[in-house]
Each structure stands twice: as structure tokens, then as C-alpha cells.
Coordinates of C-alpha atoms and ligand atoms in Angstrom, one line a residue:
X1 CA 0.0 0.0 0.0
X2 CA 1.3 3.4 -0.9
X3 CA 2.4 5.4 2.2
X4 CA 0.4 8.5 2.9
X5 CA 2.6 11.6 3.3
X6 CA 1.9 14.3 5.9
X7 CA 4.4 16.8 4.5
X8 CA 5.3 17.8 1.0
X9 CA 8.3 19.7 -0.3
X10 CA 7.5 21.5 -3.5
X11 CA 10.3 22.9 -5.7
X12 CA 9.4 25.3 -8.4
X13 CA 11.8 26.6 -11.0
X14 CA 15.0 25.7 -9.2
X15 CA 17.5 22.9 -8.7
X16 CA 18.3 23.4 -5.0
X17 CA 16.1 20.6 -3.7
X18 CA 18.8 18.8 -1.7
X19 CA 19.8 21.8 0.4
X20 CA 16.2 23.0 0.8
X21 CA 15.3 19.6 2.1
X22 CA 18.3 19.6 4.5
X23 CA 17.2 23.0 5.8
X24 CA 13.6 21.9 6.3
X25 CA 14.7 18.9 8.2
X26 CA 16.5 21.1 10.8
X27 CA 13.0 22.1 11.9
X28 CA 10.9 19.1 10.9
X29 CA 13.2 16.0 11.5
X30 CA 12.3 12.4 11.0
X31 CA 9.5 12.8 8.6
X32 CA 9.5 11.6 5.1
X33 CA 8.6 14.4 2.7
X34 CA 6.7 13.9 -0.5
X35 CA 9.1 15.6 -3.0
X36 CA 7.2 17.5 -5.8
X37 CA 9.6 18.7 -8.4
X38 CA 6.8 19.7 -10.8
X39 CA 6.2 22.8 -8.7
X40 CA 2.6 21.8 -7.9
X41 CA 1.2 21.7 -4.3
X42 CA -0.5 18.3 -3.9
X43 CA -4.1 18.6 -2.8
X44 CA -4.1 15.6 -0.4
X45 CA -1.1 16.5 1.8
X46 CA -2.0 18.7 4.8
X47 CA 1.4 20.4 5.3
X48 CA 3.7 21.8 2.6
X49 CA 6.7 23.9 2.0
X50 CA 6.9 25.5 -1.4
X51 CA 10.2 27.1 -2.5
X52 CA 10.4 28.9 -5.8
X53 CA 12.7 31.1 -7.9
X54 CA 11.7 33.5 -10.6
X55 CA 14.5 34.7 -12.9
X56 CA 14.7 37.8 -15.1
X57 CA 17.7 39.0 -17.0
X58 CA 19.1 40.9 -14.1
X59 CA 17.3 39.7 -10.9
X60 CA 16.1 36.6 -9.1
X61 CA 13.1 36.5 -6.8
X62 CA 13.2 33.7 -4.2
X63 CA 9.9 32.8 -2.5
X64 CA 8.7 30.5 0.2
X65 CA 5.1 29.6 0.8
X66 CA 4.6 27.3 3.9
X67 CA 1.6 25.7 5.5
X68 CA 2.1 23.8 8.8
X69 CA -1.0 22.7 10.5
X70 CA -3.2 25.8 11.0
X71 CA -0.4 28.4 10.4
X72 CA 0.8 29.6 7.1
X73 CA 3.3 32.1 5.8
X74 CA 4.6 33.5 2.5
X75 CA 7.8 35.5 2.1
X76 CA 10.0 36.6 -0.7
X77 CA 13.3 38.4 -1.4
X78 CA 14.9 39.8 -4.5
X79 CA 18.6 39.7 -5.4
X80 CA 20.7 40.4 -8.4
X81 CA 20.9 37.5 -10.8
X82 CA 24.4 36.0 -10.2
X83 CA 23.9 33.8 -13.2
X84 CA 24.0 36.4 -16.0
X85 CA 24.0 36.0 -18.9
X86 CA 22.2 32.7 -18.0
X87 CA 18.8 33.5 -16.7
X88 CA 17.4 30.0 -16.7
X89 CA 16.8 28.0 -13.5
X90 CA 19.0 25.1 -14.7
X91 CA 22.0 27.1 -13.6
X92 CA 22.9 26.0 -10.0
X93 CA 24.2 29.1 -8.3
X94 CA 25.5 28.7 -4.7
X95 CA 24.4 32.3 -3.9
X96 CA 20.8 31.7 -5.0
X97 CA 20.8 28.4 -3.1
X98 CA 22.1 30.2 0.0
X99 CA 19.5 33.0 -0.3
X100 CA 16.7 30.5 -0.7
X101 CA 17.8 28.4 2.2
X102 CA 18.3 31.4 4.5
X103 CA 14.8 32.7 3.6
X104 CA 13.3 29.3 4.4
X105 CA 15.4 29.0 7.6
X106 CA 14.3 32.4 9.0
X107 CA 10.6 31.7 8.0
X108 CA 10.6 28.3 9.7
X109 CA 12.4 29.8 12.7
X110 CA 9.6 32.4 13.1
X111 CA 6.8 29.9 12.5
X112 CA 8.1 27.2 14.9
X113 CA 9.8 29.3 17.5
X114 CA 12.8 26.9 17.3
X115 CA 16.4 28.0 16.7
X116 CA 18.7 25.2 15.7
X117 CA 22.0 25.5 17.6
X118 CA 24.1 25.0 14.5
X119 CA 22.0 27.5 12.6
X120 CA 21.9 27.0 8.8
X121 CA 24.9 24.8 8.8
X122 CA 23.9 21.3 7.6
X123 CA 27.3 19.8 6.8
X124 CA 28.8 17.1 9.0
X125 CA 32.2 18.6 9.4
X126 CA 32.0 22.1 10.9
X127 CA 35.6 21.9 12.2
X128 CA 36.9 21.3 8.7
X129 CA 35.3 24.6 7.6
X130 CA 37.0 26.4 10.5
X131 CA 40.4 24.9 9.7
X132 CA 40.0 25.9 6.0
X133 CA 39.4 29.5 7.0
X134 CA 42.3 29.5 9.5
X135 CA 44.5 28.0 6.8
X136 CA 43.4 30.8 4.4
X137 CA 44.9 33.3 6.8
X138 CA 41.9 34.4 8.9
X139 CA 42.4 34.9 12.6
X140 CA 40.1 32.8 14.9
X141 CA 38.0 35.9 15.5
X142 CA 37.6 36.6 11.8
X143 CA 36.8 33.0 11.1
X144 CA 34.2 32.8 13.8
X145 CA 32.6 36.1 12.7
X146 CA 32.4 35.0 9.1
X147 CA 30.8 31.6 10.0
X148 CA 28.4 33.0 12.5
X149 CA 27.2 35.8 10.1
X150 CA 26.7 33.4 7.2
X151 CA 25.3 30.4 9.0
X152 CA 23.7 31.9 12.2
X153 CA 25.6 29.5 14.4
X154 CA 25.1 29.9 18.2
X155 CA 27.9 31.3 20.3
X156 CA 28.3 28.0 22.2
X157 CA 28.6 25.9 19.0
X158 CA 31.0 28.3 17.4
X159 CA 33.2 28.2 20.5
X160 CA 33.1 24.4 20.4
X161 CA 34.0 24.2 16.8
X162 CA 36.8 26.8 17.2
X163 CA 38.3 25.1 20.3
X164 CA 38.3 21.8 18.5
X165 CA 39.9 23.3 15.4
X166 CA 42.7 24.9 17.3
X167 CA 43.5 21.7 19.1
X168 CA 43.5 19.7 15.8
X169 CA 45.5 22.1 13.6
X170 CA 49.0 21.2 14.9
X171 CA 48.2 17.4 15.0
X172 CA 47.1 17.1 11.4
X173 CA 49.5 15.1 9.1
X174 CA 52.1 16.6 6.9
X175 CA 53.1 13.7 4.6
X176 CA 51.3 11.5 2.1
X177 CA 53.4 8.6 3.3
X178 CA 51.8 8.7 6.7
X179 CA 48.7 6.5 6.8
X180 CA 46.1 5.1 9.2
X181 CA 45.2 1.4 9.4
X182 CA 41.7 0.2 10.3
X183 CA 40.8 -3.4 11.1
X184 CA 37.2 -4.4 11.4
X185 CA 35.8 -7.1 13.7
X186 CA 32.1 -6.7 13.1
X187 CA 30.6 -8.9 15.8
X188 CA 28.7 -8.0 18.9
X189 CA 27.3 -10.2 21.7
X190 CA 23.8 -8.9 21.1
X191 CA 22.4 -6.1 19.0
X192 CA 21.7 -2.8 20.8
X193 CA 18.3 -1.3 20.0
X194 CA 19.7 1.9 18.6
X195 CA 22.4 0.3 16.5
X196 CA 22.6 1.2 12.9
X197 CA 26.1 -0.2 12.2
X198 CA 26.8 -3.4 10.3
X199 CA 27.3 -5.6 13.2
X200 CA 26.4 -9.2 13.6
X201 CA 25.2 -10.8 16.9
X202 CA 27.4 -13.7 18.0
X203 CA 24.4 -16.0 18.0
X204 CA 24.0 -15.8 14.3
X205 CA 27.6 -15.4 13.3
X206 CA 29.4 -17.7 15.7
X207 CA 30.3 -20.4 13.2
X208 CA 31.7 -17.8 10.8
X209 CA 34.2 -16.3 13.2
X210 CA 37.1 -18.8 12.8
X211 CA 37.0 -18.5 9.0
X212 CA 36.5 -14.7 9.2
X213 CA 39.7 -14.4 11.3
X214 CA 41.7 -16.5 8.9
X215 CA 40.7 -14.4 6.0
X216 CA 41.2 -11.1 7.9
X217 CA 44.7 -12.2 8.8
X218 CA 45.3 -12.9 5.1
X219 CA 44.1 -9.5 4.1
X220 CA 46.3 -7.9 6.8
X221 CA 49.2 -9.7 5.1
X222 CA 48.3 -8.3 1.7
X223 CA 48.0 -4.8 3.1
X224 CA 51.4 -5.3 4.7
X225 CA 52.9 -6.0 1.3
X226 CA 51.3 -2.8 -0.1
X227 CA 52.6 -0.7 2.8
X228 CA 56.1 -2.0 2.2
X229 CA 56.0 -1.7 -1.5
X230 CA 55.0 2.0 -1.4
X231 CA 57.1 2.9 1.6
X232 CA 54.1 4.0 3.7
X233 CA 54.4 4.7 7.4
X234 CA 51.5 3.6 9.7
X235 CA 50.8 6.4 12.1
X236 CA 47.7 5.0 13.8
X237 CA 46.1 1.6 14.1
X238 CA 42.4 1.2 15.0
X239 CA 40.7 -2.1 15.6
X240 CA 37.0 -1.4 15.6
X241 CA 33.7 -3.1 15.1
X242 CA 31.1 -4.1 16.2
X243 CA 32.9 -5.0 19.4
X244 CA 36.4 -6.4 18.7
X245 CA 36.4 -8.0 22.2
X246 CA 33.5 -10.2 21.2
X247 CA 36.0 -12.7 19.9
X248 CA 38.1 -14.8 22.2
X249 CA 41.5 -13.9 23.6
X250 CA 43.2 -16.4 21.3
X251 CA 41.4 -15.0 18.3
X252 CA 42.5 -11.4 19.3
X253 CA 46.0 -12.7 19.6
X254 CA 45.7 -14.1 16.1
X255 CA 44.6 -10.8 14.6
X256 CA 47.0 -8.6 16.5
X257 CA 49.8 -11.1 15.8
X258 CA 49.1 -10.8 12.0
X259 CA 49.4 -7.0 12.3
X260 CA 52.6 -7.3 14.2
X261 CA 54.0 -9.9 11.7
X262 CA 53.1 -8.2 8.5
X263 CA 53.1 -4.5 9.2
X264 CA 55.8 -2.3 10.7
X265 CA 53.9 -0.4 13.4
X266 CA 57.0 0.5 15.4
X267 CA 56.6 4.2 14.4
X268 CA 52.9 4.4 15.0
X269 CA 51.8 7.2 17.3
X270 CA 48.8 5.2 18.7
X271 CA 47.2 1.8 18.6
X272 CA 43.6 1.5 19.7
X273 CA 41.4 -1.5 20.3
X274 CA 37.8 -0.6 20.8
X275 CA 37.0 -3.0 23.7
X276 CA 33.5 -1.6 23.8
X277 CA 30.9 -3.5 25.8
X278 CA 31.6 -4.5 29.3
X279 CA 30.1 -7.9 28.8
X280 CA 32.9 -8.8 26.4
X281 CA 35.9 -7.5 28.5
X282 CA 37.9 -10.1 30.4
X283 CA 41.3 -10.0 32.0
X284 CA 42.8 -12.5 29.5
X285 CA 41.6 -10.4 26.6
X286 CA 43.0 -7.2 28.1
X287 CA 46.3 -8.9 28.8
X288 CA 46.5 -10.0 25.1
X289 CA 45.7 -6.5 23.9
X290 CA 48.4 -5.0 26.1
X291 CA 51.0 -7.6 25.3
X292 CA 50.4 -7.3 21.5
X293 CA 51.1 -3.6 21.6
X294 CA 47.9 -1.6 21.8
X295 CA 48.3 1.7 23.6
X296 CA 44.7 2.8 23.9
X297 CA 41.4 1.1 24.6
X298 CA 37.8 2.2 24.7
X299 CA 35.4 0.9 27.4
X300 CA 32.0 2.1 26.3
X301 CA 29.3 2.1 28.9
X302 CA 27.1 4.6 26.9
X303 CA 25.1 5.1 30.1
X304 CA 25.6 4.1 33.8
X305 CA 21.8 3.9 34.3
X306 CA 20.9 0.2 34.6
X307 CA 17.3 0.7 33.5
X308 CA 18.5 2.4 30.3
X309 CA 21.1 -0.3 29.7
X310 CA 18.3 -2.8 29.8
X311 CA 16.0 -0.7 27.6
X312 CA 18.7 -0.6 24.9
X313 CA 19.2 -4.3 25.0
X314 CA 22.7 -4.5 26.6
X315 CA 23.3 -7.5 28.7
X316 CA 25.5 -5.8 31.3
X317 CA 25.1 -3.5 34.3
X318 CA 26.7 -0.2 35.0
X319 CA 28.8 -1.8 37.7
X320 CA 30.2 -4.2 35.1
X321 CA 31.3 -1.3 32.9
X322 CA 33.0 0.4 36.0
X323 CA 34.7 -2.9 36.9
X324 CA 36.0 -3.3 33.3
X325 CA 37.4 0.2 33.4
X326 CA 39.1 -0.4 36.8
X327 CA 40.5 -3.8 35.7
X328 CA 42.0 -2.1 32.6
X329 CA 43.6 0.5 34.8
X330 CA 45.0 -2.2 37.1
X331 CA 46.5 -3.9 34.2
X332 CA 48.4 -0.7 33.2
X333 CA 46.3 0.9 30.5
X334 CA 47.0 4.6 30.7
X335 CA 44.9 5.7 27.8
X336 CA 41.3 4.7 28.2
X337 CA 38.4 6.3 26.4
X338 CA 34.8 6.0 27.5
X339 CA 31.8 6.6 25.1
X340 CA 28.5 8.0 26.3
X341 CA 25.3 8.6 24.3
X342 CA 23.0 11.5 25.0
X343 CA 19.3 10.8 24.2
X344 CA 19.1 7.1 24.8
X345 CA 15.5 5.7 25.0
X346 CA 14.1 6.1 28.6
X347 CA 17.1 8.2 29.7
X348 CA 16.5 11.6 31.2
X349 CA 18.6 14.7 31.7
X350 CA 19.1 13.8 35.3
X351 CA 20.1 10.3 34.4
X352 CA 22.6 11.6 31.8
X353 CA 24.0 14.1 34.3
X354 CA 24.5 11.4 36.9
X355 CA 26.3 9.2 34.3
X356 CA 28.6 12.0 33.3
X357 CA 29.5 12.8 36.8
X358 CA 30.3 9.1 37.7
X359 CA 32.3 8.6 34.5
X360 CA 34.3 11.7 35.2
X361 CA 34.9 10.5 38.7
X362 CA 36.6 7.4 37.2
X363 CA 39.0 9.8 35.5
X364 CA 39.3 8.2 32.0
X365 CA 41.7 9.8 29.6
X366 CA 39.1 10.7 27.1
X367 CA 35.3 10.8 27.0
X368 CA 33.3 10.8 23.8
X369 CA 29.8 12.1 23.9
X370 CA 27.6 10.9 21.0
X371 CA 24.1 12.1 20.3
X372 CA 21.6 9.4 19.5
X373 CA 21.1 8.8 15.8
X374 CA 17.8 7.6 14.6
X375 CA 18.1 5.5 11.5
X376 CA 15.1 4.1 9.9
X377 CA 16.6 0.6 10.0
X378 CA 17.2 0.5 13.7
X379 CA 14.7 -1.3 15.8
X380 CA 14.1 1.8 17.9
X381 CA 12.7 3.8 15.0
X382 CA 9.8 1.6 14.6
X383 CA 9.3 1.7 18.4
X384 CA 8.1 4.6 20.3
X385 CA 10.8 7.0 19.0
X386 CA 9.6 9.8 21.3
X387 CA 12.6 11.8 22.5
X388 CA 12.7 15.1 24.1
X389 CA 14.9 17.3 22.0
X390 CA 15.2 20.0 24.6
X391 CA 16.5 17.4 27.2
X392 CA 19.1 16.1 24.7
X393 CA 20.2 19.7 23.9
X394 CA 20.7 20.2 27.7
X395 CA 22.8 17.0 27.8
X396 CA 25.0 18.2 25.1
X397 CA 25.3 21.7 26.8
X398 CA 26.1 20.1 30.1
X399 CA 28.9 18.0 28.5
X400 CA 30.4 21.0 26.7
X401 CA 30.5 22.9 30.1
X402 CA 31.4 20.1 32.6
X403 CA 34.0 18.3 30.6
X404 CA 36.3 21.3 29.9
X405 CA 35.9 22.3 33.6
X406 CA 37.3 18.9 34.5
X407 CA 40.3 19.0 32.2
X408 CA 38.8 17.4 29.0
X409 CA 39.2 19.5 25.8
X410 CA 37.1 19.0 22.7
X411 CA 39.4 17.6 20.0
X412 CA 37.2 16.0 17.4
X413 CA 33.7 16.5 16.3
X414 CA 31.3 15.5 13.7
X415 CA 27.6 15.8 13.0
X416 CA 25.4 13.0 11.8
X417 CA 22.3 13.3 9.8
X418 CA 19.2 12.4 11.8
X419 CA 20.7 13.1 15.2
X420 CA 18.3 14.1 17.9
X421 CA 18.1 17.9 17.9
X422 CA 20.6 18.2 15.0
X423 CA 23.4 17.9 17.4
X424 CA 26.9 16.5 17.2
X425 CA 29.3 13.9 18.5
X426 CA 32.3 15.3 20.4
X427 CA 35.5 13.6 21.6
X428 CA 36.9 15.3 24.7
X429 CA 40.4 14.3 25.9
X430 CA 43.0 15.3 28.4
X431 CA 45.9 17.1 26.9
X432 CA 48.1 14.7 24.9
X433 CA 45.5 12.0 24.9
X434 CA 43.7 13.1 21.7
X435 CA 43.1 10.2 19.3
X436 CA 44.7 10.9 16.0
X437 CA 42.6 8.3 14.1
X438 CA 39.3 9.9 15.2
X439 CA 40.6 13.3 13.9
X440 CA 41.8 11.9 10.6
X441 CA 38.7 9.9 9.8
X442 CA 36.7 13.2 9.9
X443 CA 39.4 15.5 8.4
X444 CA 39.7 13.3 5.3
X445 CA 43.2 14.4 4.4
X446 CA 45.0 11.1 5.2
X447 CA 44.9 7.7 3.4
X448 CA 43.4 5.0 5.6
X449 CA 43.8 1.4 4.6
X450 CA 41.0 -0.9 5.8
X451 CA 40.8 -4.6 6.3
X452 CA 37.8 -6.8 7.2
X453 CA 34.2 -6.8 6.2
X454 CA 32.4 -3.5 6.1
X455 CA 35.8 -1.8 6.2
X456 CA 36.8 0.6 3.4
X457 CA 40.1 2.0 2.2
X458 CA 40.2 5.7 1.6
X459 CA 42.9 7.0 -0.6
X460 CA 43.6 10.7 -0.5
X461 CA 45.5 12.0 -3.6
X462 CA 47.7 15.2 -3.6
X463 CA 44.9 17.1 -5.4
X464 CA 42.5 16.3 -2.7
X465 CA 40.6 13.6 -4.7
X466 CA 39.3 10.9 -2.5
X467 CA 38.7 7.4 -3.7
X468 CA 37.0 4.8 -1.5
X469 CA 37.3 1.1 -2.1
X470 CA 34.8 -0.8 -0.1
X471 CA 35.0 -4.3 1.2
X472 CA 31.9 -6.5 1.4
X473 CA 29.4 -5.7 4.1
X474 CA 28.7 -9.2 5.5
X475 CA 31.1 -11.8 6.9
X476 CA 29.7 -14.6 4.7
X477 CA 30.3 -12.5 1.6
X478 CA 33.7 -11.5 2.8
X479 CA 34.7 -15.2 3.3
X480 CA 33.1 -16.7 0.2
X481 CA 34.2 -13.9 -2.2
X482 CA 37.6 -13.2 -0.6
X483 CA 39.6 -13.8 -3.8
X484 CA 37.4 -11.5 -5.9
X485 CA 37.7 -8.9 -3.2
X486 CA 41.4 -9.0 -3.2
X487 CA 41.3 -8.2 -6.9
X488 CA 40.2 -4.7 -5.8
X489 CA 43.7 -4.2 -4.3
X490 CA 44.9 -3.5 -7.9
X491 CA 42.7 -0.4 -7.8
X492 CA 44.4 0.7 -4.5
X493 CA 47.8 0.0 -6.0
X494 CA 47.1 2.0 -9.1
X495 CA 46.2 5.1 -7.0
X496 CA 49.2 4.6 -4.7
X497 CA 51.4 4.3 -7.8
X498 CA 50.0 7.6 -9.1
X499 CA 50.6 9.2 -5.8
X500 CA 54.1 7.9 -5.7
X501 CA 54.9 9.3 -9.1
X502 CA 53.0 12.5 -8.6
X503 CA 54.0 15.5 -6.6
X504 CA 52.9 16.7 -3.1
X505 CA 51.1 14.7 -0.5
X506 CA 48.3 14.7 2.0
X507 CA 49.5 18.0 3.3
X508 CA 48.8 19.5 -0.1
X509 CA 45.5 17.8 -0.2
X510 CA 44.7 19.4 3.1
X511 CA 45.2 22.9 1.6
X512 CA 42.8 22.3 -1.2
Ligands
SF4_601 S1 27.9 -2.5 20.7 FE1 27.9 -0.9 19.1 S2 28.1 -2.0 17.2 FE2 27.5 -3.5 18.7 S3 25.3 -3.7 18.6 FE3 25.7 -2.2 20.2 S4 25.8 -0.2 19.1 FE4 25.9 -1.8 17.6

């Protein structure tokens, strides 16, 4: 049966639908709009947002016409036509797009009474924008003023983005030979209700794990040959998932042993294993992780409220997460991250504040605060899905205030589409404990070689061009089509060859 839409987005005489939709979603998230590119308002949809452009030889008139429930509003603005001598709407002008989106933003702001904390900015990498402006010669004050005037970003968010950029700037890489290495272990003991990653619960994937590890070690060997052949230097290693500690201590030893055997990581600045869920962390696994050279682990409680842990389908208590952290400390781990999530189902502002306080009392080296993402595929979305945006905004505000007061500085940040309240994920760390891999994955100026299913290799060329080579998503595909997959390494080598023979490096790409 065809789904009945409650909201329509009508585009008339322009090609800025993507950005217009992103702007509308700042105010009306989590609805599926009926997109009408023919410019006609559908009769059977109760709410609509019409955006239109009217071109003359010298001018453009942008107009919005909105009906939301019982309120409606029409506004327009006129500007010089930046597309002369082209007057037709098939010319995509960024200035017309900006003017149209800003008009829509301000109209929706007045109609709803809501001010998005990141203003008009819809991209996921605000820090990258700040660094680009700083690199272009602007002072921090000039860059902040420019971004706030153009995108209407709140003072708090601008400060967060600027603080993060200033910490990142000196850490960013300077040579194309420096790379990151990502190893994927995509298994978890059970699936959390909010999860939207490709992870496979142990129950269904148990029999695949031994073969998966055999092939993963083979792929690590192949990457090792590529790294040697092109004289690359591994700067950071990240074993992520899923939950890498879902596998046994011996299997962890096998994977980390393959890395040690095939890849020179002696010069790496950091080596992380995402231990993740407390129900997978044991003393023997932590000992293997340490013995095999990892310098950093993550113990991710997400919340220290038992009722919330139960609501999200985790089979461990808050005390188990605390015990796992204390055990890791006892075994000598001096760089431990803890992940928290703001906006989990059934959690409250008070619950989050209590979690934050107890986690800070443990004194981990870094704390990452995510904002819950609602993806259509996750179980939660088809459940109640009722979250209090204001409470989540307060959770993010509390983190931004309390963590710096306790010695944690924001060092990486990214926004995800469909996050509650259009908020961000922020990594806070004590000085010197910033995780390079996390910075680089968002900065996109360094090549990262990936191994394992759902991993991808990202090659950054001197001109800034990025090529992604994806591995298969599911373990059974990864195992059964391994030889075919390894054929894709030719593509990786071709690009590395080009980079070797070309000029410049990642640092040049960063300047693009
Ligand atoms: S631990 Fe992480 S990857 Fe695994 S199911 Fe939960 S949210 Fe998903």
C-alpha cells in the first residue's frame, strides 16, 4: 500500500532541492517528505513547504510559501541575478541556493519558535570549515565572525568548533606517506536497540568467526605488502567493530599477531582497540591487547543507568562497565576512552548528568559524547521513537561545560544526519590523549587502509581527490568472495602508484 505523506516539499523553478530539504529537516526532522519537483502543491497532503525562484535577465526573486497545521506564511526576497547571462533556473548558483535556504530557515524559525544550535549549517564537518578559514589566513575571531554571520551558528557551538579546530590544527598530518590502518571485527554479543552499524550478533555469526579471522589475517598480510612496496608509514592503528572483544583472547592474539608480523607499526603514534561493551571484556583479553602492543582502549558504557542499559538491549550492568574500566587501569592501560550517548531511550537529563559525573569520577583519559542517531533501519525507529529534543540539547550543553571544567578538551567533532536535535558527536580528551585516528577519519586528508568486512580503504590524492574502495558488508560474503575482493587491491595500488609518481602529498590535499 502506498504510504500517505503528511508533508510535501515543493520545488518550483530551481535545482536546490537537496539543500532545501536539509534546511527543512532542521525544523521538521524524522519525517519523510513527499518531493514534488513539478512545482505543484499536492491537494491531499496537509502540510507543505513550497520554494520557488523567478528569474529575469538581471534579478532573481526567491519565495517560500509554507503551511504547517493551521499556520501559514509567505515570504520573498529579490537579489541580483548572479547567473548572468544565463537566466534560466537550470544554472545552479550557490548564492541563489544560500539566499533561498536562508529565507526558508528564517521563516521556519519564526513559525516554529525553534532556533537550531548550528544555525543554517547542515554539513557534518564544521571543524573542517573552521580549519580551512584559518589556513586561508583568517584569525580565529575573523573565522568565527564569518561563519556566524553566514550560518547563524550559536555562540556556544561556534566556540566548540573553534576550540576543536585549534587543538586539531597542529596534530594534522604533513606527509602523504603517513597513513592510518583500520581493522574491522564486526561482531557483537547482542544487538543494541539503537544500533545502525553493520554488526552481527554472536548467536547468528558464531560459526563464521574462525574463517573470518583466517581471511582477515590474510588481508592484513596483503595490506602489509602494499605498505612495504609503497614505503608507507603507519601512524595510527584502530581495531574497531562491532565490538572487537566479542572474539576470544586467542582470536584477538591471532589478529593482532598478524598485524605485528606483516606491518611495521613501530613508528605508530597510537594503537587503539575498541574494547567496547563491558560484557565482552575479560582479564585475559585485556592482557593480550596490552601484550600485543595496543596503547589505547575504549570501554564504552554509553550510560551508567541500569534501566537504560536494559532498555537498549545491553546485557550488562553499569557496575560491570565500571569494573571493566578499573580492571584495565589495574593492568596498566594509561589511555582509556569511555563513550557516552545523549538521548538514549528512557534516559533523562538527570540520568545523563549522573552518568557523566560518575564517569568523570573514574578519570578516564578521554570521554566521547555521542548524540543518538535515529536511522530508519534501527529497531528503535519503529518503536516509540519519542525523544525530548530539549533534554538532549541540555545533555550536550552540560557535556560542553562540565568536561572542559574537568580538564577534558574537545578535540574532534562531527555531526550526523538524523541526530536528535541536529546535534553533534564530540570527543573530549585530556591534553596529549587526543586520538589521531578519530581526527583523521573526519578530516579526510590522510589515506586509511582498511581490512575486514564493512571496512573501506580511503585514498587521498595530492589534489584532494578521495577514492573509497569498499569491502563486502557481510562476513559470509567476505569469506566466500575473498579472492574476488582481493582483486580490488589492484585499484588501490594504481592510485598509490599515481601518488608515488606525482607531486605533493596529503598536506597539499589538506590545503585544497
Ligand atoms: S555494541 Fe555498538 S556496534 Fe555493537 S550492537 Fe551495540 S551499538 Fe551496535
